[in-house]
Amino acid sequence: MKYYSTNGKAPIADLHKAVVKGLAEDRGLYMPERIKTLPKDFFENIDKLSFQEIAYTVADAFFGEDVEADALKKIVYDTLSFDCPVVKVKDNIYTLELFHGPTLAFKDVGARFMARLLQYFIRKEQSDHSLTSHLSPLTSQEVNVLVATSGDTGSAVANGFLGVEGIHVYVLYPKGKVSPIQECQFTTLGQNITAIEVDGVFDDCQALVKNAFMDTELNQHMKLTSANSINVARFLPQAFYYFNAYARMKALTSHLSPLTSNLVMCVPSGNFGNICAALFGHAQGLPIKRFIAANNANDIFYNYLQTGRYEPKPSKQTLANAMDVGDPSNFARIYDLYGKSHERISSLISGATYSDDQIRETMRQCYEETGYILDPHGACGYQALVDGLQPNEVGVFCETAHPAKFKEKVDDILGIDVDIPARLRAFMEGEKQSTPMTKDFADFKQYLLSQ
Ligand SMILES: *Cc1c(COP(=O)(O)O)cnc(C)c1O
C-alpha cells in the first residue's frame, strides 16, 4: 500500500517509510491511497469471531500487502493480549471499555501495535543491510521515538516500547499538567525510556517534537520517528475497537431492530486519532449509522461543525486533560477522507462540548442512577449520548481510561474511594526520573545532539 501526505507536496511513501518517519516531509499526515472494504459475510458472521480474529482481518486489509501474514498475525495477537468488552450502562446506552490494557487507557493498543511493527521494520532493515552494503551510516543505528503527551499517550507509548531492542523513547510532557498517576507511568520505567518535563503546555511539547522532525542537522545526527497519534501504525489499529464493538453489540442486541441502521458510536476526542480510526473502519464497510465526537471545553472541532471554519486555539486545561488539544492533528485526515467537504463531515459526525462543571455533574448523575463510575473523558462521551441519541438509536461510547487513573478527581467528585488495580499500583512504587526542559526548541535540540 502506498501512503500520500495530506499536504500533497511530499513524495508518496510505502508503509515502512510512513511508520519510520511518522510525519511526511511537507508536515502533512500520511493517508493510505486506498481503503479496502471488507466482504459482507465478514460482517454477517462477525459476532462469532474473537477480538483477535476480527482485528487480524482488519489489519490484513490495511497492512497485508506490506507485512508477511505470519508476522502480521503475531503482531496483532501479541498486541491484543487483553479484551475490550462492551458493557450496558442504561437503556440504549452502552460503553466500550478500552481501559483493560497494561496502562489502563485506550492508547495501549496503538502503542503496542506500533512498537511491534517498527521493530519488524528495523529488523528487516538490519538484515537487508547486512546482506547488501555498508554505505548508509544511519541504517544500523538505534531509532529514537519522540512522543509528546498530555498524559495517556506517554504511558501507553513508553510501556508499549519498554525493553524493545533497537528503539529509544523520549516522552515530552507538560510540567505539572498530568496527573501524578499518569506521570509515574512513564517516569519510573528506566531502561530505554527517557522522560522530559517541559516547562509549558501540551502544544509546546507537540511543537518541540514537530520541529525536531523538520531539523536537518538533528536528523543527520540521529534517526528520529514519532509515536504520536499522527503515526499510521498507531492510529489505524484503533479501528479494531469499533469492529469489536459492532460484533459484541450484534450479539447483545440481536433482539433489537437491525443494528446496521441505528448504531451510533460516540468517541471522546482530543487529537482525533481514535475517532479517525473509527471513520476508517466505517469506510471499510463497518455498519455504523453516525458518529459523535465528544469534546471537553476545547471546542475547535465542535465549532468547525457549526460554522465550516477550522480555527485552532491555544488549548485550555480541563478535568479531562488527555483531550486538552487546541489544534487536533488528525483533523487533517478527516478533512482529507471526506474530500474537504464540510457537508459530508457534518452529516456523518456531530459534536458535543462540555465544561468541567458539566463533566462533574454527569459523573455524579451517572453514578447515582446506574452505579457506573465514569472517568472525566468517558463522561463527555456518555453525556453526548444522553443529549444526542434518538429514541430508535442504540449508542456506544468509548470509556477511554480507567477511573483510577484520575483517582484524586473521581474520588473528590463522587465522594467514593476508587479501587486502584494492581497493575497501576505497581507503577506508583517506582522512583521518578525526568529531565527538565524549556519550551525553546534550541534547548531541546542541544540536548538531543548531546545524546
Ligand atoms: C488520548 C485520550 C483521548 C483522546 O483521544 P484522541 O485520539 O487524541 O482523540 C481521550 N481520552 C483519554 C483517556 C485519552 O488518553
Tab-separated table of C-alpha atoms in Angstrom, residues 269 293-300 302 316-321 323-324 351-364 374-384 387 409 413:
chain	number	residue	atom	x	y	z
A	269	SER	CA	-11.806	13.178	21.356
A	293	ALA	CA	-17.142	13.492	18.668
A	294	ALA	CA	-17.404	14.428	22.344
A	295	ASN	CA	-15.149	17.263	23.468
A	296	ASN	CA	-14.373	18.983	26.742
A	297	ALA	CA	-14.167	22.812	26.710
A	298	ASN	CA	-11.662	22.588	23.825
A	299	ASP	CA	-14.322	23.033	21.183
A	300	ILE	CA	-12.410	23.567	17.930
A	302	TYR	CA	-17.424	21.410	17.523
A	316	LYS	CA	-7.494	25.052	27.722
A	317	GLN	CA	-6.728	22.979	30.778
A	318	THR	CA	-9.705	20.842	31.831
A	319	LEU	CA	-10.682	17.906	34.039
A	320	ALA	CA	-10.420	15.605	31.005
A	321	ASN	CA	-6.800	16.570	30.394
A	323	MET	CA	-8.340	15.841	25.495
A	324	ASP	CA	-6.842	19.305	26.081
A	351	GLY	CA	-20.226	17.242	18.049
A	352	ALA	CA	-20.662	17.986	21.715
A	353	THR	CA	-18.682	20.136	24.148
A	354	TYR	CA	-18.756	20.074	27.954
A	355	SER	CA	-17.398	22.347	30.654
A	356	ASP	CA	-15.728	20.961	33.766
A	357	ASP	CA	-18.905	21.661	35.761
A	358	GLN	CA	-20.954	19.638	33.292
A	359	ILE	CA	-18.423	16.793	33.428
A	360	ARG	CA	-18.668	16.691	37.222
A	361	GLU	CA	-22.460	16.748	37.101
A	362	THR	CA	-22.521	13.930	34.527
A	363	MET	CA	-20.222	11.758	36.619
A	364	ARG	CA	-22.428	12.249	39.687
A	374	LEU	CA	-17.146	7.269	34.584
A	375	ASP	CA	-13.746	8.873	34.232
A	376	PRO	CA	-13.828	12.545	33.126
A	377	HIS	CA	-13.141	11.644	29.452
A	378	GLY	CA	-15.756	8.909	29.250
A	379	ALA	CA	-18.175	11.301	30.952
A	380	CYS	CA	-18.116	13.552	27.864
A	381	GLY	CA	-18.977	10.547	25.703
A	382	TYR	CA	-21.771	9.335	27.961
A	383	GLN	CA	-23.363	12.774	28.195
A	384	ALA	CA	-23.191	13.296	24.435
A	387	ASP	CA	-28.164	14.511	24.948
A	409	LYS	CA	-10.596	13.854	40.836
A	413	ILE	CA	-16.356	14.365	42.633
